[in-house]
CSV table of C-alpha atoms in Angstrom, one decimal:
chain,number,residue,atom,x,y,z
V,907,MET,CA,-12.6,-67.2,59.4
V,908,ALA,CA,-12.0,-67.9,55.7
V,909,ASP,CA,-8.9,-67.1,53.8
V,910,TRP,CA,-9.6,-63.7,52.2
V,911,SER,CA,-7.6,-61.0,50.4
V,912,LEU,CA,-8.1,-57.7,48.7
V,913,ARG,CA,-6.9,-56.9,45.2
V,914,ALA,CA,-7.2,-53.8,43.1
V,915,ALA,CA,-10.4,-53.7,41.1
V,916,ALA,CA,-10.4,-53.4,37.3
V,917,MET,CA,-13.1,-52.6,34.7
V,918,ALA,CA,-13.4,-56.3,34.1
V,919,ASP,CA,-14.8,-56.7,37.6
V,920,VAL,CA,-17.6,-54.2,37.3
V,921,GLU,CA,-20.4,-56.6,36.2
V,922,ALA,CA,-19.6,-59.1,39.0
V,923,MET,CA,-19.6,-56.2,41.4
V,924,ALA,CA,-22.9,-54.9,40.1
V,925,GLU,CA,-24.4,-58.3,40.4
V,926,VAL,CA,-23.3,-58.9,44.0
V,927,ARG,CA,-24.7,-55.4,44.8
V,928,ALA,CA,-28.1,-56.3,43.3
V,929,VAL,CA,-28.2,-59.6,45.3
V,930,VAL,CA,-27.1,-58.1,48.6
V,931,LEU,CA,-29.4,-55.0,48.5
V,932,ARG,CA,-32.5,-56.6,47.0
V,933,ALA,CA,-34.4,-57.5,50.2
V,934,ASP,CA,-33.7,-54.1,51.9
V,935,LEU,CA,-34.6,-52.1,48.7
V,936,GLU,CA,-37.8,-54.1,48.2
V,937,ARG,CA,-38.7,-53.5,51.9
V,938,LEU,CA,-38.2,-49.8,51.3
V,939,GLY,CA,-40.1,-49.9,48.0
V,940,ARG,CA,-37.0,-48.9,46.0
V,941,TYR,CA,-35.9,-52.0,44.2
V,942,ASP,CA,-35.3,-51.5,40.4
V,943,GLU,CA,-33.5,-54.4,38.8
V,944,GLN,CA,-31.6,-52.2,36.3
V,945,ARG,CA,-31.0,-49.2,38.5
V,946,VAL,CA,-29.4,-51.2,41.4
V,947,ARG,CA,-26.7,-52.4,39.0
V,948,GLN,CA,-26.3,-49.1,37.1
V,949,ARG,CA,-25.6,-47.1,40.2
V,950,LEU,CA,-22.5,-49.2,40.9
V,951,ARG,CA,-21.4,-48.9,37.3
V,952,ASP,CA,-21.8,-45.2,37.4
V,953,GLY,CA,-19.9,-44.8,40.7
V,954,PHE,CA,-17.1,-47.2,39.9
V,955,ASP,CA,-13.6,-45.8,40.3
V,956,ALA,CA,-10.9,-48.4,40.0
V,957,ALA,CA,-8.3,-46.2,41.8
V,958,HIS,CA,-10.2,-46.5,45.1
V,959,THR,CA,-11.9,-49.9,44.8
V,960,TRP,CA,-10.9,-53.4,45.7
V,961,VAL,CA,-12.3,-56.8,45.0
V,962,ILE,CA,-12.7,-59.1,48.0
V,963,GLU,CA,-11.6,-62.7,47.2
V,964,VAL,CA,-12.2,-65.7,49.4
V,965,GLY,CA,-10.2,-68.8,48.6
V,966,GLY,CA,-9.0,-67.0,45.5
V,967,ALA,CA,-12.5,-66.4,44.1
V,968,PHE,CA,-14.6,-63.2,43.7
V,969,ALA,CA,-16.6,-62.7,46.9
V,970,GLY,CA,-17.4,-59.0,47.0
V,971,CYS,CA,-16.1,-55.5,46.7
V,972,VAL,CA,-15.4,-52.3,48.7
V,973,ALA,CA,-14.4,-48.8,47.9
V,974,LEU,CA,-12.7,-46.1,50.1
V,975,ARG,CA,-13.1,-42.9,48.2
V,976,PRO,CA,-11.2,-39.7,49.3
V,977,ASP,CA,-13.3,-36.5,49.5
V,978,GLY,CA,-11.4,-33.6,50.9
V,979,ASP,CA,-10.5,-34.3,54.5
V,980,ILE,CA,-12.7,-37.5,54.8
V,981,ARG,CA,-13.1,-40.9,53.1
V,982,TRP,CA,-16.3,-42.5,52.0
V,983,LEU,CA,-16.8,-46.2,52.5
V,984,GLU,CA,-18.8,-47.3,49.5
V,985,HIS,CA,-19.8,-50.3,47.5
V,986,PHE,CA,-19.1,-52.7,50.4
V,987,TYR,CA,-20.9,-55.9,49.4
V,988,LEU,CA,-20.1,-59.5,50.3
V,989,ALA,CA,-21.8,-62.4,48.5
V,990,PRO,CA,-24.3,-64.2,50.8
V,991,ARG,CA,-22.3,-67.4,50.6
V,992,VAL,CA,-19.4,-65.8,52.6
V,993,GLN,CA,-21.4,-63.6,54.9
V,994,GLY,CA,-21.4,-64.3,58.7
V,995,ARG,CA,-17.8,-65.7,58.7
V,996,GLY,CA,-16.0,-62.6,60.0
V,997,ILE,CA,-14.8,-61.5,56.6
V,998,GLY,CA,-16.7,-58.2,56.5
V,999,SER,CA,-15.4,-57.3,59.9
V,1000,ALA,CA,-11.8,-58.1,58.9
V,1001,VAL,CA,-12.0,-56.1,55.6
V,1002,LEU,CA,-13.6,-53.2,57.4
V,1003,ARG,CA,-10.9,-53.3,60.2
V,1004,GLU,CA,-8.2,-53.2,57.6
V,1005,LEU,CA,-9.6,-50.2,55.7
V,1006,LEU,CA,-10.3,-48.3,59.0
V,1007,GLU,CA,-6.7,-48.9,60.1
V,1008,ARG,CA,-5.5,-47.3,56.9
V,1009,SER,CA,-7.7,-44.3,57.5
V,1010,ASP,CA,-6.6,-44.1,61.2
V,1011,ARG,CA,-2.9,-44.1,60.1
V,1012,ASP,CA,-3.7,-41.1,57.9
V,1013,GLY,CA,-5.8,-39.4,60.6
V,1014,VAL,CA,-8.9,-39.3,58.3
V,1015,PRO,CA,-12.5,-39.8,59.4
V,1016,VAL,CA,-14.7,-42.2,57.4
V,1017,ARG,CA,-18.3,-41.6,56.3
V,1018,LEU,CA,-20.9,-44.0,54.8
V,1019,ASN,CA,-24.5,-44.4,54.2
V,1020,VAL,CA,-26.5,-47.6,54.8
V,1021,LEU,CA,-30.1,-48.4,54.0
V,1022,ARG,CA,-32.6,-48.0,56.8
V,1023,GLY,CA,-33.2,-51.3,58.6
V,1024,SER,CA,-30.2,-53.0,57.0
V,1025,ALA,CA,-28.4,-55.5,59.2
V,1026,ALA,CA,-25.1,-53.9,58.0
V,1027,ARG,CA,-25.7,-51.0,60.3
V,1028,ARG,CA,-24.8,-53.2,63.3
V,1029,LEU,CA,-21.5,-54.1,61.7
V,1030,TYR,CA,-20.7,-50.4,61.3
V,1031,GLU,CA,-21.8,-49.5,64.9
V,1032,ARG,CA,-19.5,-52.3,66.2
V,1033,HIS,CA,-16.6,-50.6,64.5
V,1034,GLY,CA,-17.2,-47.2,65.9
V,1035,PHE,CA,-19.6,-45.5,63.4
V,1036,THR,CA,-22.3,-43.2,64.8
V,1037,VAL,CA,-25.4,-41.8,63.1
V,1038,GLU,CA,-25.1,-38.3,61.7
V,1039,SER,CA,-28.4,-38.1,60.0
V,1040,GLU,CA,-31.2,-40.1,58.5
V,1041,ASP,CA,-33.7,-39.7,55.7
V,1042,PRO,CA,-36.6,-42.0,54.6
V,1043,VAL,CA,-34.1,-44.4,52.8
V,1044,ASP,CA,-30.6,-43.9,54.2
V,1045,VAL,CA,-28.8,-43.6,57.5
V,1046,PHE,CA,-25.6,-41.5,57.2
V,1047,MET,CA,-22.8,-42.5,59.6
V,1048,VAL,CA,-19.4,-41.3,60.5
V,1049,ARG,CA,-16.4,-42.7,62.4
V,1050,GLY,CA,-13.6,-40.3,63.5
V,1051,ALA,CA,-10.0,-41.3,63.0
V,1052,ALA,CA,-8.6,-43.8,65.5
V,1053,ALA,CA,-12.0,-44.4,67.1
V,1054,ARG,CA,-12.1,-47.7,68.9
């Protein structure tokens, strides 16, 4: 696995994060008939909260992002995107494992949504997430605290 790290995100990171989101989601959004070049980037800009967002760096360079947003007695895993050049190397699993360990220590369940048909769903299932509900575009998943 590559050398990776998390660092706090800043406003200066938003455009790189929006771009990696557009690249990563394009094929799934096109398959679902939902791709809009501006909207895919704007949704990340609109949802950005530096207090709960990290930049994923590989070898010291920007490689993606992830957010873990508190919402009452749960946390939402959001904006989890890895650049295609670093996918398939175990980095996503390692990042996810670290964030889930933080939630487990606090005894907090984690929720997320993933696009229908996305390969990312398998990653989440391997880490204990189960389907709560689905709609024509999204699959909503949850993982209880300390699930293994």
